Structure formats: C-alpha cells, structure tokens
Tab-separated table of C-alpha atoms in Angstrom:
chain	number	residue	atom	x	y	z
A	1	UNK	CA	6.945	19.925	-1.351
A	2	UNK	CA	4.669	21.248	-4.214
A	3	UNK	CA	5.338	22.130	-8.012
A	4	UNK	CA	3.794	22.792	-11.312
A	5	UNK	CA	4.701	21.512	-14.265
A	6	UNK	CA	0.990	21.974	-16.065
A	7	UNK	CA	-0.561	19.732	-13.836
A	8	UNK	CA	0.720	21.173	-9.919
A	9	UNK	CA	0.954	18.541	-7.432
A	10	UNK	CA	1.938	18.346	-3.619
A	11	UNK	CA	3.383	16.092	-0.818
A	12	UNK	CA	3.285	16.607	3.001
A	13	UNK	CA	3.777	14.467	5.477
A	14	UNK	CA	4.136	14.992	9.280
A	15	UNK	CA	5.314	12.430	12.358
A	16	UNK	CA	2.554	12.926	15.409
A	17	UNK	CA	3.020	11.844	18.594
A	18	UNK	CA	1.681	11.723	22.709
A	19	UNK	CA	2.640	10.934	25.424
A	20	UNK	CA	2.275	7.359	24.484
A	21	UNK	CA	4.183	5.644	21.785
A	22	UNK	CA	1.576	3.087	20.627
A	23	UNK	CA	-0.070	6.230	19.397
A	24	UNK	CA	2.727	7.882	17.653
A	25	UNK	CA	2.578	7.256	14.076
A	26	UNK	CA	3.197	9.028	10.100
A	27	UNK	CA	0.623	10.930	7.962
A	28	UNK	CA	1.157	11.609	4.363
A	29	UNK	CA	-1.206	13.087	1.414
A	30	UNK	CA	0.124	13.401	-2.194
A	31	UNK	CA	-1.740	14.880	-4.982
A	32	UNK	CA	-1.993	16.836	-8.054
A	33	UNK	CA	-4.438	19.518	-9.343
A	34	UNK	CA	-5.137	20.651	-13.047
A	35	UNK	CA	-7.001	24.264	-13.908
A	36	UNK	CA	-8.657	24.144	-17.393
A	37	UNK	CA	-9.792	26.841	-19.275
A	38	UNK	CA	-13.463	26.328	-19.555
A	39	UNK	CA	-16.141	28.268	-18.099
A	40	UNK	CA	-13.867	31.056	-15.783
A	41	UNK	CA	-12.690	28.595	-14.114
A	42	UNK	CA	-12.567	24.233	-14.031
A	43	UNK	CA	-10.338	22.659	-11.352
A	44	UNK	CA	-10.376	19.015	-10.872
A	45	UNK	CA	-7.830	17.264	-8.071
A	46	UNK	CA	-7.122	13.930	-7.023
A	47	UNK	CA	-5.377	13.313	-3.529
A	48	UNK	CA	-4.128	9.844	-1.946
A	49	UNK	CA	-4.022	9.906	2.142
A	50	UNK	CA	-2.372	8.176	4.341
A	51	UNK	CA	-2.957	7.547	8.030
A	52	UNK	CA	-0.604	5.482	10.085
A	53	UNK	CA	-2.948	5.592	13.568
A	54	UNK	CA	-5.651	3.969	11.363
A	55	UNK	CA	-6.324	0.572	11.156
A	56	UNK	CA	-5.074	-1.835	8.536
A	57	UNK	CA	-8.018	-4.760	8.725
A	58	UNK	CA	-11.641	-3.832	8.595
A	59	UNK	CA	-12.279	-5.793	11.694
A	60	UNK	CA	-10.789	-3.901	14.036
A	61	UNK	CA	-12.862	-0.773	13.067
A	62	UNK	CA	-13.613	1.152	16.158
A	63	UNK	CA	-17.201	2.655	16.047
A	64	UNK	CA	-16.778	4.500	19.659
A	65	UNK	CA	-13.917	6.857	18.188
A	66	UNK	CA	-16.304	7.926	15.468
A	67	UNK	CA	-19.970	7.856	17.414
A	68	UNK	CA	-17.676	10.459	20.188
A	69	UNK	CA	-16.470	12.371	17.408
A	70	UNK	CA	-12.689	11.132	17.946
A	71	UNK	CA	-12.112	9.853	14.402
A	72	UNK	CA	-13.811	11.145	10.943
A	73	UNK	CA	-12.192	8.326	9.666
A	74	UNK	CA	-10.808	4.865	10.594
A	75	UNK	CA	-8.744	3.060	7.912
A	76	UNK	CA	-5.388	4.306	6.961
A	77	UNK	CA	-5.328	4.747	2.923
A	78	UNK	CA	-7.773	7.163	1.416
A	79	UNK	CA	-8.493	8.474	-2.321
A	80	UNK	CA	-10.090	11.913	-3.039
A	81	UNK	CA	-11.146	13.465	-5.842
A	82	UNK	CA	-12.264	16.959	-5.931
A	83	UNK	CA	-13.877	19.251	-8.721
A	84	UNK	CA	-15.080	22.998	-8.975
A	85	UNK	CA	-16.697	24.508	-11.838
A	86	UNK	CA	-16.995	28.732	-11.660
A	87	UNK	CA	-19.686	29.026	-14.367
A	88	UNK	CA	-19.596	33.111	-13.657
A	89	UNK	CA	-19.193	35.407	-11.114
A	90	UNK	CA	-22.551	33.899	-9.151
A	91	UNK	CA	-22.677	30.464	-9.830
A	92	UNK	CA	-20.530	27.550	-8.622
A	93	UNK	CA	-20.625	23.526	-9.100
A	94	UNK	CA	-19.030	21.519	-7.348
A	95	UNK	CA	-18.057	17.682	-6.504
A	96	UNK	CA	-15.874	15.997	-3.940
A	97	UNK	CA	-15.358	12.110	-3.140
A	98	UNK	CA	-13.729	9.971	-1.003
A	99	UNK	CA	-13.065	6.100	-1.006
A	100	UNK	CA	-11.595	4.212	1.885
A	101	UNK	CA	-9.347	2.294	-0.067
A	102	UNK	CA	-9.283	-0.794	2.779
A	103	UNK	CA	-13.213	-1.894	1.948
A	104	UNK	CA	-13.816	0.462	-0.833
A	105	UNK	CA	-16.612	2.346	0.749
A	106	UNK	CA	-16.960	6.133	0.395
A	107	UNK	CA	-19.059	9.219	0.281
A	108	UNK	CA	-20.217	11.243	-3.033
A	109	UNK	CA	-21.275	15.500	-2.585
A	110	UNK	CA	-22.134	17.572	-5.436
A	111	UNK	CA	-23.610	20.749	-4.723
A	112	UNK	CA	-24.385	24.298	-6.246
A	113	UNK	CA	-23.575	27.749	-5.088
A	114	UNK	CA	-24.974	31.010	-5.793
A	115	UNK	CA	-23.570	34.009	-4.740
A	116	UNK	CA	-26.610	36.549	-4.172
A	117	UNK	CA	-25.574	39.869	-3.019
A	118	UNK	CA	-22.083	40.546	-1.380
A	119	UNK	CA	-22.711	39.115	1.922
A	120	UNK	CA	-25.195	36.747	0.794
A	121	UNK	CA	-24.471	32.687	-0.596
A	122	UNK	CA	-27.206	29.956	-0.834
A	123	UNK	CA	-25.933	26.297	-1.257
A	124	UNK	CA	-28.203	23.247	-1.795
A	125	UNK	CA	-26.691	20.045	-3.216
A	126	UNK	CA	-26.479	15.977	-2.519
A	127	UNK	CA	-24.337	13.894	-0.276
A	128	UNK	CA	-24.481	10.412	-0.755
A	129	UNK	CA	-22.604	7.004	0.968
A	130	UNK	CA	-21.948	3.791	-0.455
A	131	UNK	CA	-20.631	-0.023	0.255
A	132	UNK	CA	-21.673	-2.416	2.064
A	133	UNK	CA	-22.688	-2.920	5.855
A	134	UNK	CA	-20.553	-2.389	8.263
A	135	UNK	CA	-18.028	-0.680	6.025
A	136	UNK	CA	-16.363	2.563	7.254
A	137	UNK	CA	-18.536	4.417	5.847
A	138	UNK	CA	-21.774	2.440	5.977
A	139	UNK	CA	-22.008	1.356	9.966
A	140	UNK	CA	-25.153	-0.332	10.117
A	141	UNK	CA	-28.590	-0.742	8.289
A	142	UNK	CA	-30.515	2.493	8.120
A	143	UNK	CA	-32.812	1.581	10.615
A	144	UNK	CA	-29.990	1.292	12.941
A	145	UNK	CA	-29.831	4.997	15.392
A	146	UNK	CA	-26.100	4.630	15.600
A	147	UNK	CA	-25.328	4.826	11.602
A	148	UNK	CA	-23.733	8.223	11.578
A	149	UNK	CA	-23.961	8.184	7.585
A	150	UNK	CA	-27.363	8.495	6.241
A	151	UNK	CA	-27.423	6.724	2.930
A	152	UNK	CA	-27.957	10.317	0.982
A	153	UNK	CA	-29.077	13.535	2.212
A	154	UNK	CA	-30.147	16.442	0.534
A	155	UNK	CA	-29.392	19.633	1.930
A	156	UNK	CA	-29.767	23.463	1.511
A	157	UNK	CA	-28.994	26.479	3.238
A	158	UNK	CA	-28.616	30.235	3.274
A	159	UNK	CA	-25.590	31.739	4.572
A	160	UNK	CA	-24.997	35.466	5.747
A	161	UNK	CA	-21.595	36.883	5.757
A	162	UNK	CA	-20.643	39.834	7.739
C-alpha cells in the first residue's frame, strides 16, 4: 500500500518462512516521506520496522548471528529517519538514523556527495553509534576485537562508474 496526500507514506508487510516453523514469522515497515521545495530538492522520511524473528528482551541478544554476518540487526521494532538535501546538480547532503527501539541504541551517518565528472562521485562523511554496553548496537567496550560497531568512523572514498 502507498499514497500521497502531501506527505506520501507506505506499508508492506510480508509472512517468511523455512522449513522450520519456529522460524516462520511477520515483517512490516510503515512510513511516510515529505519533498520540500528548498534547495532543488529536500526529502526527509521517517520509517517504523518491524521484525517478528527478532528478539523481544535484550537478553537474549545473539552476538554469533551478527559476528557471522546472519543478522544486521537483532531486536524486532526499529525507527528510521532519513534526509537528503540536493544543493545543485554536484552536491548532495545527506543523513540517515536508526534506533532500536527495545534498548534505544542506534547509529547516526551524515555524509556529502559530489558528483565530479559523469562517471565520477567522491563521498566522505561520519557514522557514529550510541547507547550503552552491550546494547544492539554497542556490543562491547572499544577495546573489545569482537565490537562490530566502532564508536564513530570517518570515512571517504572515490567511486568510478562505468
């Protein structure tokens, strides 16, 4: 389902299951969107996610399923915001969050583009995580090898498109 009535807004949800029917369970996402007319373009959205093969107690968090790459996430309700600014045909901001809404931990990214050439994009921005330890998205101290979420991180790169 999706619509627009100024602000456009969406609703999917989907009934997985295997071969085993502990594992079977419901995922649904609703959200909405808004465009405003600033720069060429400003588009902000806010989505609410839910997981029903994620875990409803922060206890029984299961660090294997991310540390093999299983899971990206373990809880089962999630908020997301999400914001793009198009200053011009070149240059891009942008923002995106998300909050595990179980122990209210989450990861921040904002981040520029710049569009050089035609096949040509560099990006450099700033990822960062917060809660406390042993949240879902803060697994151990820093010091600890198996936190897969580095407090913050800058990054940059240079991408080629052909």
């Amino acid at each position: 389902l999706k619509g627009d009535l100024g602000v456009g807004w969406w609703c999917e949800t989907a009934y997985r299951s295997s071969s085993s029917a502990w594992n079977a369970h419901i995922q649904s996402m609703v959200g909405m969107d808004y465009s405003w007319p600033l720069f060429q373009s400003f588009y902000t959205a806010l989505q609410f996610y839910y997981d029903g093969s994620g875990v409803s107690d922060r206890s029984l968090y299961n660090r294997a399923l991310q540390l093999t790459g299983q899971r990206s996430t373990l809880g089962q309700h999630y908020g997301m915001f999400q914001t793009q600014i198009q200053i011009d045909n070149q240059w891009t901001v942008s923002g995106f969050g998300l909050l595990s809404l179980l122990d209210r931990s989450g990861m921040g990214a904002l981040y520029l583009s710049c569009y050089l050439e035609p096949s040509w994009q560099f990006d450099g921005g700033y990822v960062a995580t917060f809660g406390d330890t042993g949240d879902e998205f803060v697994l151990g101290s820093s010091d600890d090898p198996t936190n897969l979420f580095a407090e913050s991180t800058l990054f940059v790169w240079l991408r080629y498109y052909w």
